[in-house]
Short mmCIF file of C-alpha atoms in Angstrom, two decimals:
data_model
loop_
_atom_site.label_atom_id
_atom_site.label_comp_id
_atom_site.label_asym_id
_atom_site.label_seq_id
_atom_site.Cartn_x
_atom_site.Cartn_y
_atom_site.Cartn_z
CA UNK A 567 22.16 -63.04 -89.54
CA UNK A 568 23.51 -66.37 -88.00
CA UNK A 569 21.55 -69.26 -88.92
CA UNK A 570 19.06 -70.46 -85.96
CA UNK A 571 20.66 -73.53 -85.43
CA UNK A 572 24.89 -71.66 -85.08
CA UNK A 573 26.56 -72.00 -81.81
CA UNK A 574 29.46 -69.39 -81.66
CA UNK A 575 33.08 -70.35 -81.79
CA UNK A 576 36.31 -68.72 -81.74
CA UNK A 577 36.30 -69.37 -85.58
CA UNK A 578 33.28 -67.60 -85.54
CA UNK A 579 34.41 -64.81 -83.54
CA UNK A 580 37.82 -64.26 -86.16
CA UNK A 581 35.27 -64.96 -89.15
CA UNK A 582 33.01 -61.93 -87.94
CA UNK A 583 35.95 -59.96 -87.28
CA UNK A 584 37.00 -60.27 -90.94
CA UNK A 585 33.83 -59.96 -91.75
CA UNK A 586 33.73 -56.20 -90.45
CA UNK A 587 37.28 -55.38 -91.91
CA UNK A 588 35.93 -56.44 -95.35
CA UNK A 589 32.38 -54.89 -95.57
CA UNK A 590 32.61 -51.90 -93.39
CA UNK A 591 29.83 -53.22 -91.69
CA UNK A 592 27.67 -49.98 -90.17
CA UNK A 593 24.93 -49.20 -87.54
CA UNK A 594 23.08 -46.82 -85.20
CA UNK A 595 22.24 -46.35 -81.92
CA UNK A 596 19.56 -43.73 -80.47
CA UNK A 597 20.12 -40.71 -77.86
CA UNK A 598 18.46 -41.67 -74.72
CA UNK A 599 17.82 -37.96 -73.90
CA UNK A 600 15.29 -37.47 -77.11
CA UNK A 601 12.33 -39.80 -77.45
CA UNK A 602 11.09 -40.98 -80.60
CA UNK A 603 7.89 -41.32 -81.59
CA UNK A 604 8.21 -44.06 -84.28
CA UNK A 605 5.83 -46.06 -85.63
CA UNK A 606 5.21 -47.83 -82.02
CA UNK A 607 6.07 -44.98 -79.88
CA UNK A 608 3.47 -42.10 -78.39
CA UNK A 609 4.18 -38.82 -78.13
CA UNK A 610 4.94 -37.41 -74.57
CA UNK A 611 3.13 -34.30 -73.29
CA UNK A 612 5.87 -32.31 -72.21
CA UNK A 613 9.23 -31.63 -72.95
CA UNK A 614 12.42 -32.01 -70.52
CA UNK A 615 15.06 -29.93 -69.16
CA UNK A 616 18.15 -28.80 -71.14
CA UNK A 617 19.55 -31.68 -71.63
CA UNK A 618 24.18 -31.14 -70.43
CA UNK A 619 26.80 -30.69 -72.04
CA UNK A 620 28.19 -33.72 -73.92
CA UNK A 621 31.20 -35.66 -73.14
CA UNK A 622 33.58 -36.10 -75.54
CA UNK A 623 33.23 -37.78 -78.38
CA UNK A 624 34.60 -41.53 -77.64
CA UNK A 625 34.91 -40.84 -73.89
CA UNK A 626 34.75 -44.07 -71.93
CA UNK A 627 30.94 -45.13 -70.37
CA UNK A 628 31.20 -46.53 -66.89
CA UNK A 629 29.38 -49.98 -67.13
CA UNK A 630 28.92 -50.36 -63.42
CA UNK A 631 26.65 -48.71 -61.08
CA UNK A 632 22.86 -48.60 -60.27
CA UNK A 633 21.52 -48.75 -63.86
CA UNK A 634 23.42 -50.79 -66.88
CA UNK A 635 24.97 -47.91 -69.29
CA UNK A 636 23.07 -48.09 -72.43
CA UNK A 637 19.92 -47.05 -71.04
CA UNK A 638 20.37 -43.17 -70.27
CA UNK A 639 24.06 -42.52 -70.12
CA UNK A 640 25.73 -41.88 -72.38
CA UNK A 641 24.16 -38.59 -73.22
CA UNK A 642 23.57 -38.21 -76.43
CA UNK A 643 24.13 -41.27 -77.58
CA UNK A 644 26.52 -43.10 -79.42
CA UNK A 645 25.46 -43.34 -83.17
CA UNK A 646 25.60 -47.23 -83.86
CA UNK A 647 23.76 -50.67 -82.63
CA UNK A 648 23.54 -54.01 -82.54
CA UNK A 649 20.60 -55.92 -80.75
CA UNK A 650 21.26 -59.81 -80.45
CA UNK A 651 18.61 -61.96 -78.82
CA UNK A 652 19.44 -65.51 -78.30
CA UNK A 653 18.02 -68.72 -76.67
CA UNK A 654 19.88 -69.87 -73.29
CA UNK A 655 19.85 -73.53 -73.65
CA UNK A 656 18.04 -76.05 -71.22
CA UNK A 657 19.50 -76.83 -68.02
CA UNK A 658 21.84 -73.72 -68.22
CA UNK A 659 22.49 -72.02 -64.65
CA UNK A 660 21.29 -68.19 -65.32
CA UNK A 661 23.57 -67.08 -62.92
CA UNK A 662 26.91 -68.10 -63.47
CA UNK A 663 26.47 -67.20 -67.52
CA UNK A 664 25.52 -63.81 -66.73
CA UNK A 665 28.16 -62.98 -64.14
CA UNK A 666 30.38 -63.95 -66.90
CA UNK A 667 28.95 -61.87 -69.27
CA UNK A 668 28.88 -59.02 -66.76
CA UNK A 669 33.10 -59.76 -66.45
CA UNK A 670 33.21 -59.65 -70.47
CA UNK A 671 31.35 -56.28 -70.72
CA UNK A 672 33.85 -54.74 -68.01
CA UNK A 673 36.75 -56.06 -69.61
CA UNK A 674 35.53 -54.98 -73.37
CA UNK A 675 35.26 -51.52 -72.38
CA UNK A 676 38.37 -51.43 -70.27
CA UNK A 677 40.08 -52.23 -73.58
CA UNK A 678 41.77 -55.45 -71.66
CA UNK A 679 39.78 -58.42 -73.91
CA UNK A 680 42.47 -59.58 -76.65
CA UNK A 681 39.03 -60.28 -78.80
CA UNK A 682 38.66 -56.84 -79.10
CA UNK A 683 41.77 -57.45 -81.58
CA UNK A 684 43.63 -53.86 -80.76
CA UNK A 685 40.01 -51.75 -81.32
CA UNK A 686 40.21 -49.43 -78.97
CA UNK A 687 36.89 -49.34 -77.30
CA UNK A 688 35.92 -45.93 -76.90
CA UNK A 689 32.15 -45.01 -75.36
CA UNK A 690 31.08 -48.97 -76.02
CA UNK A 691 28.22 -50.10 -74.06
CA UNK A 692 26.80 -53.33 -73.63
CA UNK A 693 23.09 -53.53 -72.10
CA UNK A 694 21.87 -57.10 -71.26
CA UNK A 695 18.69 -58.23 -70.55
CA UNK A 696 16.83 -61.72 -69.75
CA UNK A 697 13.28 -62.85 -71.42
CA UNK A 698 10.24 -63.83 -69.62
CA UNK A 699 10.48 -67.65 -69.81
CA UNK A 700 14.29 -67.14 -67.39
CA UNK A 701 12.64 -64.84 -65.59
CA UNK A 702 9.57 -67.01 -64.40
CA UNK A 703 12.00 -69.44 -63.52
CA UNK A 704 13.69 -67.05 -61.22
CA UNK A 705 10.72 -65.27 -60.00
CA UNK A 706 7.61 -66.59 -60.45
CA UNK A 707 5.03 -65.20 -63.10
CA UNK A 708 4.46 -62.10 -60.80
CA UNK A 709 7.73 -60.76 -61.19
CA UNK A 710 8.36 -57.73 -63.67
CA UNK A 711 9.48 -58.94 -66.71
CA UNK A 712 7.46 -62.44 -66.69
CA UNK A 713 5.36 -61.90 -69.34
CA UNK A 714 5.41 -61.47 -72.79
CA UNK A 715 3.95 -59.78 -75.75
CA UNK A 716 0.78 -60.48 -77.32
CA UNK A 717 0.06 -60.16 -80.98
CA UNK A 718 -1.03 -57.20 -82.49
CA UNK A 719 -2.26 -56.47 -86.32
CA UNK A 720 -0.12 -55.90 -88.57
CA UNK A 721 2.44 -58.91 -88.01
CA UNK A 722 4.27 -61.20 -90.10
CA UNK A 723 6.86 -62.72 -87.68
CA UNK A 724 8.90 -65.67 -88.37
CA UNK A 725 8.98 -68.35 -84.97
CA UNK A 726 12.38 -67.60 -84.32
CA UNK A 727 11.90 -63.98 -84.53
CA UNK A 728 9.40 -63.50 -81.37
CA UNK A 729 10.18 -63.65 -77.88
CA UNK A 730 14.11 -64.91 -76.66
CA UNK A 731 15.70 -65.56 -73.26
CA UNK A 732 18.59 -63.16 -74.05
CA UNK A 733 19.08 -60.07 -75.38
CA UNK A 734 22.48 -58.32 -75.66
CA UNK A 735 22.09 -54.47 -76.68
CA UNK A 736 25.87 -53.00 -78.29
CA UNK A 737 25.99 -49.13 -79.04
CA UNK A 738 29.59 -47.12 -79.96
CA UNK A 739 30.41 -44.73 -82.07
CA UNK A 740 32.75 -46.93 -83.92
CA UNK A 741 30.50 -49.18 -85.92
CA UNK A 742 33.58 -51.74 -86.13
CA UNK A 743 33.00 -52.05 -82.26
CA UNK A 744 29.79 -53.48 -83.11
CA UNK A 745 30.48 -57.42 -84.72
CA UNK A 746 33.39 -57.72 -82.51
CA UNK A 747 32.51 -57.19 -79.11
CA UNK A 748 29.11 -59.41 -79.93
CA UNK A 749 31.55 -62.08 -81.22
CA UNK A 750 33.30 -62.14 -77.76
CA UNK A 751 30.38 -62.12 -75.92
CA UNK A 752 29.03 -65.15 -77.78
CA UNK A 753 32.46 -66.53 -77.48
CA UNK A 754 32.74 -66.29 -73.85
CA UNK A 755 29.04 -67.91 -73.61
CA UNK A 756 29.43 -70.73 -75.54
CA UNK A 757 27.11 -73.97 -76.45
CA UNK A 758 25.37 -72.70 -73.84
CA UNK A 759 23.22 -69.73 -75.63
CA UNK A 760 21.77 -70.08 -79.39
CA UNK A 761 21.22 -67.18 -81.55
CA UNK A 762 17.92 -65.97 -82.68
CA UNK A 763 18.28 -63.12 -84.30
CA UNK A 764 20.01 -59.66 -84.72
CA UNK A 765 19.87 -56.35 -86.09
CA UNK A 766 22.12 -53.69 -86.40
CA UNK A 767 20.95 -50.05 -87.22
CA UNK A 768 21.71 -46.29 -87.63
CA UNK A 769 20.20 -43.11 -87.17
CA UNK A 770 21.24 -39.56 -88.74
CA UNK A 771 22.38 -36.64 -87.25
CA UNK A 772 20.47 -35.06 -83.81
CA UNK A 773 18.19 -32.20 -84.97
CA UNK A 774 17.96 -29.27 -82.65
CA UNK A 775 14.27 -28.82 -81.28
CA UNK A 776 14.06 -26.23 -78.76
CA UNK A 777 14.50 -26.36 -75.12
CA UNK A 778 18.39 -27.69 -75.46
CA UNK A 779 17.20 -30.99 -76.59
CA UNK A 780 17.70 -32.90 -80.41
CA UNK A 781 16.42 -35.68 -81.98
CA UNK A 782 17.14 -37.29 -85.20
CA UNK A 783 14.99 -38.09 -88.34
CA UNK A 784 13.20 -41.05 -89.18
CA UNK A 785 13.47 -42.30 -92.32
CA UNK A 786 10.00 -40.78 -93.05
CA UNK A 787 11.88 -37.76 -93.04
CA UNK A 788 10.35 -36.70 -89.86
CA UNK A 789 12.25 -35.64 -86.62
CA UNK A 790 11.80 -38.81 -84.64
CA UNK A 791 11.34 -38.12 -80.93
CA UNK A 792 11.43 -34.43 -78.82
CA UNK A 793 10.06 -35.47 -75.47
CA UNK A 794 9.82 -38.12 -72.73
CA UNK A 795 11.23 -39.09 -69.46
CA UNK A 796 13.75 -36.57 -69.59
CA UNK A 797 14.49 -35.34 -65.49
CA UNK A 798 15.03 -37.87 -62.59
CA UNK A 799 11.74 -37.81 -61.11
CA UNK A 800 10.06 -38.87 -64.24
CA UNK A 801 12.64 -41.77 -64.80
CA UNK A 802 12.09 -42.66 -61.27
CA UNK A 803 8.28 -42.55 -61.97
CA UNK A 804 8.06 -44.37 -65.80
CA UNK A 805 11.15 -45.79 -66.44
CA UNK A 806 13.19 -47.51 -63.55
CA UNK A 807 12.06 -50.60 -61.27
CA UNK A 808 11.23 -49.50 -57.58
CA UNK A 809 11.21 -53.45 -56.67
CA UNK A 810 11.15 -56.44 -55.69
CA UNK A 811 14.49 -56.03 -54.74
CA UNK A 812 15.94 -58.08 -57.19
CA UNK A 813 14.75 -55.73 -60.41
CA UNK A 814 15.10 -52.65 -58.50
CA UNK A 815 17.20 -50.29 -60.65
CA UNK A 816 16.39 -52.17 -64.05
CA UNK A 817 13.72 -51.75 -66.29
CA UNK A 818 11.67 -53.39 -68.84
CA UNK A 819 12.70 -53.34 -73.01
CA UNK A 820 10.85 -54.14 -75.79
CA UNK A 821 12.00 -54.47 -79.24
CA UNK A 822 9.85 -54.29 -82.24
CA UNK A 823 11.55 -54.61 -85.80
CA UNK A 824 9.31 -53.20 -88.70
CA UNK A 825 9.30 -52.78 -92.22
CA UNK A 826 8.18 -49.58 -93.80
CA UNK A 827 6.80 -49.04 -97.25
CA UNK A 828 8.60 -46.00 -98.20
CA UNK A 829 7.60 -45.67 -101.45
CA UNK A 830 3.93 -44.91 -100.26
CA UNK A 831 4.20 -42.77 -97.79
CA UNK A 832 6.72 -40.76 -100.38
CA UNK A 833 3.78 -40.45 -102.57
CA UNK A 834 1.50 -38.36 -100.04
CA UNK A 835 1.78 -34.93 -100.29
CA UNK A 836 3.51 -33.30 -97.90
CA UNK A 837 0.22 -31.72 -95.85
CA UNK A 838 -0.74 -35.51 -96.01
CA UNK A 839 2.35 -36.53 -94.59
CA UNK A 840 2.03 -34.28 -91.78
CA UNK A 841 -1.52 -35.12 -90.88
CA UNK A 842 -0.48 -38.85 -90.61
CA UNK A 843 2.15 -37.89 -87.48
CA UNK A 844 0.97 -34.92 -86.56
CA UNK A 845 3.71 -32.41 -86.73
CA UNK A 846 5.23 -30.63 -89.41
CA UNK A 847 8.01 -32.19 -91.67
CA UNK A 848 10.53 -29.33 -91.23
CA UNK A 849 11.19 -28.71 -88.12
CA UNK A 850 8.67 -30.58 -85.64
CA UNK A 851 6.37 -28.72 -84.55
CA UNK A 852 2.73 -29.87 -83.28
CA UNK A 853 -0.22 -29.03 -85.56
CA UNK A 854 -1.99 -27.07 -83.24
CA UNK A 855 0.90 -25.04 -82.92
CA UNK A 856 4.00 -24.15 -80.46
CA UNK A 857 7.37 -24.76 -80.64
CA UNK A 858 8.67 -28.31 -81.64
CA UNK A 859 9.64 -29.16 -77.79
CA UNK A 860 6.00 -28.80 -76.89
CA UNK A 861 3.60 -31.08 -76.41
CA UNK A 862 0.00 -30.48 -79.06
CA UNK A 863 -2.80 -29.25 -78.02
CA UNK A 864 -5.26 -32.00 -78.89
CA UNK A 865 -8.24 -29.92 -78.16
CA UNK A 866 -7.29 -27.10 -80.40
CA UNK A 867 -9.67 -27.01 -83.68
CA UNK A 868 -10.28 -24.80 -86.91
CA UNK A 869 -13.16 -22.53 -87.04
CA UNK A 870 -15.28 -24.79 -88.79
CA UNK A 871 -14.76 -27.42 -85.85
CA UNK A 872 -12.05 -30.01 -87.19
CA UNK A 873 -9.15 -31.08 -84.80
CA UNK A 874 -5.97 -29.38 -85.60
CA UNK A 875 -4.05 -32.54 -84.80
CA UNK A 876 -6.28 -35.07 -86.88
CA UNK A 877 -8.12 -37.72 -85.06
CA UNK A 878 -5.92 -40.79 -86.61
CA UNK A 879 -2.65 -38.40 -86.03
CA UNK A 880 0.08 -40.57 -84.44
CA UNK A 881 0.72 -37.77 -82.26
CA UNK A 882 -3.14 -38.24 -80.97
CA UNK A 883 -3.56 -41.66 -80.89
CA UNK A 884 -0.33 -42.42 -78.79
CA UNK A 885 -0.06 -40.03 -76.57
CA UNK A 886 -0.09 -41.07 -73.00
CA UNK A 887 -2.09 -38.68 -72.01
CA UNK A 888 -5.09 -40.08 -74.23
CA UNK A 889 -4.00 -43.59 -73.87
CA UNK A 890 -4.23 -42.92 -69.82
CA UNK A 891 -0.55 -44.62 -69.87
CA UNK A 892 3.04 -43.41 -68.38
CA UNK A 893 5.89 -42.33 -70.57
CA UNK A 894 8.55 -44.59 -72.21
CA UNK A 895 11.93 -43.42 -73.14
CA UNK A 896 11.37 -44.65 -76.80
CA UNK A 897 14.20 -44.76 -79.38
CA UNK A 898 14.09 -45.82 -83.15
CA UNK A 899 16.87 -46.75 -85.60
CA UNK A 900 16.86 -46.86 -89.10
CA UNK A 901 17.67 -50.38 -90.80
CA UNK A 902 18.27 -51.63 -94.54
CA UNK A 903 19.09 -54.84 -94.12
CA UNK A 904 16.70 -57.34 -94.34
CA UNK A 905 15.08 -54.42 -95.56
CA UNK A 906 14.20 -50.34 -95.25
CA UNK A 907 12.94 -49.95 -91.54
CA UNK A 908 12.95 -48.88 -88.25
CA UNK A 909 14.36 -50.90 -85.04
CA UNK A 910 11.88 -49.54 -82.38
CA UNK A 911 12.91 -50.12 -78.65
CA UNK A 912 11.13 -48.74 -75.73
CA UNK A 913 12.44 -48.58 -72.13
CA UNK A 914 9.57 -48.58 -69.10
CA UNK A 915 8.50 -50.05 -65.57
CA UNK A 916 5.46 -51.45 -66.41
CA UNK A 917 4.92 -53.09 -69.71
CA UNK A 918 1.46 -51.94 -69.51
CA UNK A 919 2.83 -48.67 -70.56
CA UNK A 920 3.75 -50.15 -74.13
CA UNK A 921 0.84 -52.70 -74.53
CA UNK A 922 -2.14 -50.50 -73.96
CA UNK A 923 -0.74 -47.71 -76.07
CA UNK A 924 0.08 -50.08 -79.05
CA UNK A 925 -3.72 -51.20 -78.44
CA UNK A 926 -5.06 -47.68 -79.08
CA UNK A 927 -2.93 -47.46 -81.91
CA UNK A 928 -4.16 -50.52 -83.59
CA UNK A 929 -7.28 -49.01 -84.14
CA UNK A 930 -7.08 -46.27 -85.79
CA UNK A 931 -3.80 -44.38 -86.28
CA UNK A 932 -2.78 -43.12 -89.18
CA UNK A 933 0.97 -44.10 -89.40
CA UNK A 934 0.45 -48.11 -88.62
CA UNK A 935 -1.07 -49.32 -92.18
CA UNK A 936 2.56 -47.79 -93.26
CA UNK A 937 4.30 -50.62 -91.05
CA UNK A 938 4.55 -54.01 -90.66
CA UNK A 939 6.57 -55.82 -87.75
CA UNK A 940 8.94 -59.01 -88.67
CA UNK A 941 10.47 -59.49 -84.87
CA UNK A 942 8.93 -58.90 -81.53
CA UNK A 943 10.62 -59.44 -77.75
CA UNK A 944 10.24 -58.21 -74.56
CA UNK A 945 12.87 -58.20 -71.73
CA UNK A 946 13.80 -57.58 -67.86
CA UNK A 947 17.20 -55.62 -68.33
CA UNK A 948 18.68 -56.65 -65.02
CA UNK A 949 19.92 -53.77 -62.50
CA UNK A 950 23.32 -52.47 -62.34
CA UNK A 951 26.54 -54.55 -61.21
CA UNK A 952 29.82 -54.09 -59.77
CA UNK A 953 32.34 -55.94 -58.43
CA UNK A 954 30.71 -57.15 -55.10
CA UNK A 955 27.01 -57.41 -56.97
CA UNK A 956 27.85 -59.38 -60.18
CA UNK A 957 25.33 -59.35 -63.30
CA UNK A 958 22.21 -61.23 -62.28
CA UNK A 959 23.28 -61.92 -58.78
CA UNK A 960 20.03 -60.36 -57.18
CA UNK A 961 17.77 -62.48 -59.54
CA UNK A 962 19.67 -65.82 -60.51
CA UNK A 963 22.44 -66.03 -57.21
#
């Protein structure tokens, strides 16, 4: 992690590009068409359509259009990411920053930035997104996106790792894509943005659970995510802005970074382990029965009266069904580094939808006293661009 008080350079930008040649540096990013249901993430009540047929492995992501690629397309994912949040300095213009950064993220995955250094760029995406404090400046404090997190147990979060005014979201399938294209985007912004923070991640393999869709494990050893937003008309319900203008087509992100005490959770028995999420360890599947794709039953009980799916179940106390909440498209990534975790991001319209089911959870589920969070943000990622609309225009031109 770059010191708080860095500014990138082009010396930086070579220095992290030797960086990744020497270490090998590796990461994750998670498919947008399963959705986890980590340690802040509720499990949806049904399961979505088959998801199609994947592209080829590496093929190039489109980065204009409606939405910003990151989000749902590709699909699957690609397996690596780096999130960056950083601090846009005072008396920076928004706007002209951001349509530059929107010019840097077409030219990075048009393979036609010489700071890619010859790395061909494959299915790279770059997702940006702008923190409350820019966008009450833009906006007003009634505009999505405007308002921030508030604390929940179960924190221990250094200053500079809560809230940020920028957050650039990097996911390839070549993890040496990662460093790099972060590099030039922090080269092409300058003095004018200071690093906060980043984290880089992985997750394993997808895991195939019914219905055409996948998800990968956690590393609980759990398979981390079956359903969500998966068809149009729930994205266009839970996930994407329908306005003010100026959001429509974007959404709202927020990252939580948490520890996990591994070692303690490894000790439960297995049966123990399952009553903490929910679902069975091996392939998925609700308590109370069904396939894995299905939603549980959380009425369903044992003769002598006790809920299949326990009371403190994660699968129980974040569902959105309970919590009276839409559905996020939730993804988690497995970290090591500054230590064994999960990078949990969630993607929805109304930050409500992540608040009051994080609420519930606090006070009683089961898989929480097996976390605790060390960063914490919240962002408006900004519509789609293209060449006549550049990144930011509708908010910051």
């Amino acid at each position: 992690m770059r010191p708080a008080d860095s500014r990138p350079s082009r010396r930086a930008f070579i220095g992290a590009a030797g960086a990744v040649a020497a270490t090998g540096l590796t990461a994750a990013c998670e498919s947008p068409e399963s959705s986890p249901t980590g340690p802040s993430g509720p499990a949806s009540p049904a399961a979505g359509p088959r998801e199609p047929a994947s592209p080829a492995s590496g093929a190039r992501v489109s980065p204009t259009g409606r939405h910003q690629a990151g989000i749902t397309l590709p699909r699957p994912a690609q397996p690596n990411l780096l999130a960056l949040v950083a601090d846009v300095g005072a008396g920076v213009a928004p706007g002209p920053l951001l349509a530059e950064l929107g010019r840097t993220v077409r030219a990075l995955v048009a393979g036609t930035d010489p700071r890619l250094l010859g790395l061909p760029p494959g299915d790279l995406t770059v997702t940006i997104g702008v923190g409350p404090r820019l966008v009450r400046t833009a906006g007003g404090a009634s505009l999505p996106g405007a308002t921030g997190l508030p604390r929940f147990s179960r924190e221990r979060i250094a200053p500079r790792a809560r809230g940020g005014d920028l957050l650039i979201q990097i996911c390839a399938g070549d993890a040496l894509l990662l460093p790099v294209a972060a590099a030039a985007l922090l080269d092409q912004a300058g003095d004018r943005v200071r690093e906060r923070w980043r984290q880089s991640a992985r997750r394993g393999a997808n895991v195939p659970v019914g219905g055409g869709l996948t998800a990968p494990r956690n590393p609980l050893g759990f398979i981390d995510g079956i359903v969500g937003p998966h068809t149009e008309a729930e994205q266009q319900r839970d996930l994407w802005l329908a306005g003010p203008p100026a959001v429509a087509g974007g959404t709202l992100a927020v990252l939580r970074r948490m520890e996990l005490d591994l070692p303690r959770f490894a000790a439960l028995s297995v049966p123990e382990q399952e009553a903490v999420f929910g679902r069975r360890r091996a392939g998925g599947a609700p308590l109370s029965g069904g396939p894995a794709a299905s939603g549980p039953d959380l009425g369903a009980k044992t003769p002598d009266g006790r809920y299949l799916v326990p009371a403190d179940a994660h699968a129980r106390r974040a569902n959105p069904a309970v919590v009276g909440t839409g559905l996020m498209l939730r993804r988690s990534y497995s970290t090591d580094d500054p230590a064994p975790g999960l990078l949990f991001i969630s993607f929805q319209n109304d930050l409500r939808t992540f608040t009051a089911t994080l609420t519930h959870m606090d006070t009683s589920d089961a898989l929480l006293p097996f976390t605790t969070t060390t960063a914490s943000a919240t962002f408006l990622i900004l519509p789609g661009f293209d060449d006549r609309h550049p990144l930011g225009a509708g908010l910051f031109g």
